[in-house]
Amino acid sequence: VRVVDLRDGHERWNLVASKEYVTALAFSPDGQTLATAAGFGESDIRLWDMTTGSEVGRLVGHAAWVSSIVFWPDGRKIASASADQTIRIWDVPSRKTIDVLRGSRDAVSTVDASQVGAAVDLKGLNPGTYTRAGRVDSPPRAGVARILPATVQVKITRGRD
C-alpha cells in the first residue's frame, strides 16, 4: 500500500499490508485511519495510522477472507463483508465485534455505505432480512439493503449488480 499526497505528488509512506493481495481497503471519514484486508488466507482487518503508516490495531473475527470494508460516517464503526458468508459490524475504538449478520448461502462480496446513517448496498446475499439471529424471508423494495441503526438489521433484495 502506498500513500501519496495528492497536493504535491510525494509519497507519504508505503507498507506491506500482507504477503498476499490487498482485497479491501477503506479510509476513515476523518482521514486518520486506513483499514485494510489482505490475502485469501488471512481474515483480519488491519488498522493503520495515516500519519505514520504504523499498524494501530486489528479486527479479528471473520473465518475467511474479507472482500469489502466501509466506515460509518462518524468513523466509530466499520462494516465488513466476507467469504465466510457474514457481515460483521465492528466498534473501532474497542476493536470488538458489535454484531454478526448471517444468512447468506454464498460469500458476501460488497458492503457499501451509500447514504449518511447506515444505508448499505450488499451484493452476494440472498433476498430476505438478515438479523443477528438469522434470516427472515420478507424482502423489501428491490435493490436496497439497509443496516438500521436501532435494530442492527439488514434487508436484502435481488437487484442489478
C-alpha positions as a Markdown table, in Angstrom:
| # | Residue | x | y | z |
|---|---|---|---|---|
| 1 | Val | 0.0 | 0.0 | 0.0 |
| 2 | Arg | 1.4 | 3.4 | -1.0 |
| 3 | Val | 0.0 | 6.6 | 0.4 |
| 4 | Val | 0.6 | 9.7 | -1.8 |
| 5 | Asp | -0.2 | 13.3 | -1.0 |
| 6 | Leu | -2.3 | 14.4 | -4.0 |
| 7 | Arg | -1.4 | 18.0 | -3.4 |
| 8 | Asp | 2.2 | 17.6 | -4.2 |
| 9 | Gly | 2.5 | 14.0 | -5.6 |
| 10 | His | 5.0 | 13.0 | -2.9 |
| 11 | Glu | 4.8 | 9.6 | -1.3 |
| 12 | Arg | 4.0 | 9.9 | 2.4 |
| 13 | Trp | 4.7 | 6.3 | 3.2 |
| 14 | Asn | 4.3 | 2.8 | 2.0 |
| 15 | Leu | 3.9 | -0.6 | 3.7 |
| 16 | Val | 3.4 | -4.3 | 3.0 |
| 17 | Ala | 0.0 | -5.0 | 4.4 |
| 18 | Ser | 0.3 | -8.7 | 3.6 |
| 19 | Lys | 2.3 | -11.2 | 1.7 |
| 20 | Glu | -0.8 | -11.6 | -0.5 |
| 21 | Tyr | -3.0 | -9.2 | -2.4 |
| 22 | Val | -4.9 | -6.4 | -0.6 |
| 23 | Thr | -8.6 | -7.5 | -1.0 |
| 24 | Ala | -10.3 | -4.4 | 0.6 |
| 25 | Leu | -9.4 | -1.0 | 2.0 |
| 26 | Ala | -11.2 | 2.0 | 3.4 |
| 27 | Phe | -10.3 | 5.4 | 4.8 |
| 28 | Ser | -11.9 | 6.7 | 7.9 |
| 29 | Pro | -14.1 | 9.8 | 7.3 |
| 30 | Asp | -11.6 | 12.0 | 9.2 |
| 31 | Gly | -8.7 | 10.6 | 7.1 |
| 32 | Gln | -6.7 | 9.5 | 10.1 |
| 33 | Thr | -7.1 | 5.7 | 9.8 |
| 34 | Leu | -6.8 | 3.3 | 6.9 |
| 35 | Ala | -8.4 | -0.2 | 7.2 |
| 36 | Thr | -7.1 | -3.0 | 5.0 |
| 37 | Ala | -7.8 | -6.6 | 4.5 |
| 38 | Ala | -5.4 | -8.7 | 2.5 |
| 39 | Gly | -5.0 | -12.1 | 1.1 |
| 40 | Phe | -7.2 | -15.1 | 0.6 |
| 41 | Gly | -5.6 | -16.9 | 3.5 |
| 42 | Glu | -6.0 | -14.1 | 6.0 |
| 43 | Ser | -9.2 | -12.9 | 7.6 |
| 44 | Asp | -8.0 | -10.0 | 9.9 |
| 45 | Ile | -8.7 | -6.3 | 9.1 |
| 46 | Arg | -5.7 | -4.2 | 10.0 |
| 47 | Leu | -5.9 | -0.5 | 11.0 |
| 48 | Trp | -3.1 | 1.9 | 10.1 |
| 49 | Asp | -2.3 | 5.4 | 11.3 |
| 50 | Met | -2.4 | 7.6 | 8.2 |
| 51 | Thr | 0.3 | 10.0 | 9.6 |
| 52 | Thr | 2.9 | 7.4 | 10.4 |
| 53 | Gly | 1.9 | 4.3 | 8.4 |
| 54 | Ser | 2.1 | 2.3 | 11.7 |
| 55 | Glu | -0.3 | -0.5 | 12.4 |
| 56 | Val | -2.6 | 0.6 | 15.3 |
| 57 | Gly | -4.9 | -2.4 | 15.6 |
| 58 | Arg | -6.6 | -5.4 | 14.2 |
| 59 | Leu | -10.2 | -6.5 | 13.9 |
| 60 | Val | -10.2 | -10.3 | 14.3 |
| 61 | Gly | -13.3 | -12.5 | 13.8 |
| 62 | His | -14.0 | -13.4 | 10.2 |
| 63 | Ala | -13.4 | -17.0 | 9.3 |
| 64 | Ala | -12.5 | -16.3 | 5.7 |
| 65 | Trp | -11.0 | -13.5 | 3.6 |
| 66 | Val | -12.6 | -10.1 | 3.7 |
| 67 | Ser | -13.9 | -8.7 | 0.4 |
| 68 | Ser | -15.2 | -5.3 | 1.4 |
| 69 | Ile | -14.8 | -2.7 | 4.3 |
| 70 | Val | -16.7 | 0.5 | 4.9 |
| 71 | Phe | -16.6 | 3.0 | 7.8 |
| 72 | Trp | -19.7 | 4.5 | 9.3 |
| 73 | Pro | -19.9 | 8.3 | 8.7 |
| 74 | Asp | -18.8 | 9.0 | 12.3 |
| 75 | Gly | -15.7 | 6.8 | 11.9 |
| 76 | Arg | -16.5 | 4.8 | 15.1 |
| 77 | Lys | -17.9 | 1.7 | 13.3 |
| 78 | Ile | -16.9 | -0.5 | 10.4 |
| 79 | Ala | -19.0 | -2.9 | 8.4 |
| 80 | Ser | -17.1 | -5.8 | 6.6 |
| 81 | Ala | -18.2 | -8.4 | 4.1 |
| 82 | Ser | -16.5 | -11.8 | 3.9 |
| 83 | Ala | -16.3 | -15.0 | 2.1 |
| 84 | Asp | -17.4 | -16.6 | 5.4 |
| 85 | Gln | -21.0 | -15.6 | 4.4 |
| 86 | Thr | -21.3 | -12.9 | 7.1 |
| 87 | Ile | -21.2 | -9.2 | 7.5 |
| 88 | Arg | -19.6 | -8.0 | 10.7 |
| 89 | Ile | -20.2 | -4.7 | 12.4 |
| 90 | Trp | -17.2 | -3.5 | 14.4 |
| 91 | Asp | -16.6 | -0.9 | 17.1 |
| 92 | Val | -13.4 | 0.7 | 16.0 |
| 93 | Pro | -12.2 | 2.2 | 19.4 |
| 94 | Ser | -12.6 | -1.1 | 21.2 |
| 95 | Arg | -11.6 | -3.3 | 18.2 |
| 96 | Lys | -14.6 | -5.6 | 19.1 |
| 97 | Thr | -17.4 | -7.1 | 17.0 |
| 98 | Ile | -20.7 | -5.5 | 17.8 |
| 99 | Asp | -22.8 | -7.8 | 15.6 |
| 100 | Val | -22.6 | -10.6 | 13.1 |
| 101 | Leu | -25.2 | -10.7 | 10.3 |
| 102 | Arg | -25.7 | -14.3 | 9.0 |
| 103 | Gly | -27.9 | -15.9 | 6.5 |
| 104 | Ser | -26.2 | -15.8 | 3.1 |
| 105 | Arg | -25.6 | -19.1 | 1.3 |
| 106 | Asp | -22.7 | -17.5 | -0.6 |
| 107 | Ala | -19.7 | -15.3 | 0.1 |
| 108 | Val | -20.7 | -11.7 | 0.7 |
| 109 | Ser | -18.8 | -9.6 | -1.9 |
| 110 | Thr | -19.6 | -6.0 | -1.2 |
| 111 | Val | -20.8 | -3.7 | 1.6 |
| 112 | Asp | -21.0 | -0.1 | 0.5 |
| 113 | Ala | -22.3 | 2.9 | 2.6 |
| 114 | Ser | -24.4 | 4.8 | 0.2 |
| 115 | Gln | -26.0 | 7.4 | 2.5 |
| 116 | Val | -25.4 | 9.2 | 5.8 |
| 117 | Gly | -26.7 | 7.0 | 8.5 |
| 118 | Ala | -26.2 | 3.4 | 7.6 |
| 119 | Ala | -27.7 | 2.6 | 4.2 |
| 120 | Val | -25.8 | -0.2 | 2.7 |
| 121 | Asp | -25.7 | -2.0 | -0.7 |
| 122 | Leu | -24.9 | -5.6 | -0.2 |
| 123 | Lys | -24.1 | -7.8 | -3.2 |
| 124 | Gly | -24.0 | -11.5 | -2.9 |
| 125 | Leu | -26.7 | -12.0 | -0.3 |
| 126 | Asn | -29.9 | -13.9 | -1.0 |
| 127 | Pro | -33.2 | -11.9 | -0.7 |
| 128 | Gly | -34.6 | -11.6 | 2.8 |
| 129 | Thr | -34.0 | -9.8 | 6.1 |
| 130 | Tyr | -30.8 | -10.6 | 8.0 |
| 131 | Thr | -30.5 | -10.1 | 11.7 |
| 132 | Arg | -28.1 | -11.3 | 14.3 |
| 133 | Ala | -30.2 | -14.4 | 14.8 |
| 134 | Gly | -30.5 | -15.3 | 11.2 |
| 135 | Arg | -32.6 | -14.7 | 8.0 |
| 136 | Val | -36.3 | -14.0 | 7.8 |
| 137 | Asp | -37.9 | -14.0 | 4.4 |
| 138 | Ser | -39.6 | -10.7 | 4.0 |
| 139 | Pro | -37.9 | -8.8 | 1.1 |
| 140 | Pro | -38.1 | -5.0 | 1.0 |
| 141 | Arg | -38.0 | -2.9 | -2.2 |
| 142 | Ala | -35.7 | -4.2 | -5.0 |
| 143 | Gly | -32.0 | -3.4 | -4.9 |
| 144 | Val | -32.0 | -1.9 | -1.5 |
| 145 | Ala | -30.2 | -3.1 | 1.7 |
| 146 | Arg | -30.2 | -1.1 | 4.9 |
| 147 | Ile | -28.5 | -1.6 | 8.2 |
| 148 | Leu | -31.0 | 0.0 | 10.6 |
| 149 | Pro | -29.0 | 1.6 | 13.5 |
| 150 | Ala | -31.6 | 0.9 | 16.2 |
| 151 | Thr | -32.1 | -2.8 | 15.4 |
| 152 | Val | -28.9 | -3.8 | 13.5 |
| 153 | Gln | -30.9 | -5.4 | 10.8 |
| 154 | Val | -30.1 | -5.7 | 7.1 |
| 155 | Lys | -32.8 | -6.1 | 4.4 |
| 156 | Ile | -31.7 | -7.6 | 1.1 |
| 157 | Thr | -33.4 | -7.9 | -2.2 |
| 158 | Arg | -32.1 | -9.1 | -5.5 |
| 159 | Gly | -31.1 | -6.1 | -7.6 |
| 160 | Arg | -29.0 | -5.4 | -10.6 |
| 161 | Asp | -25.2 | -5.7 | -9.8 |
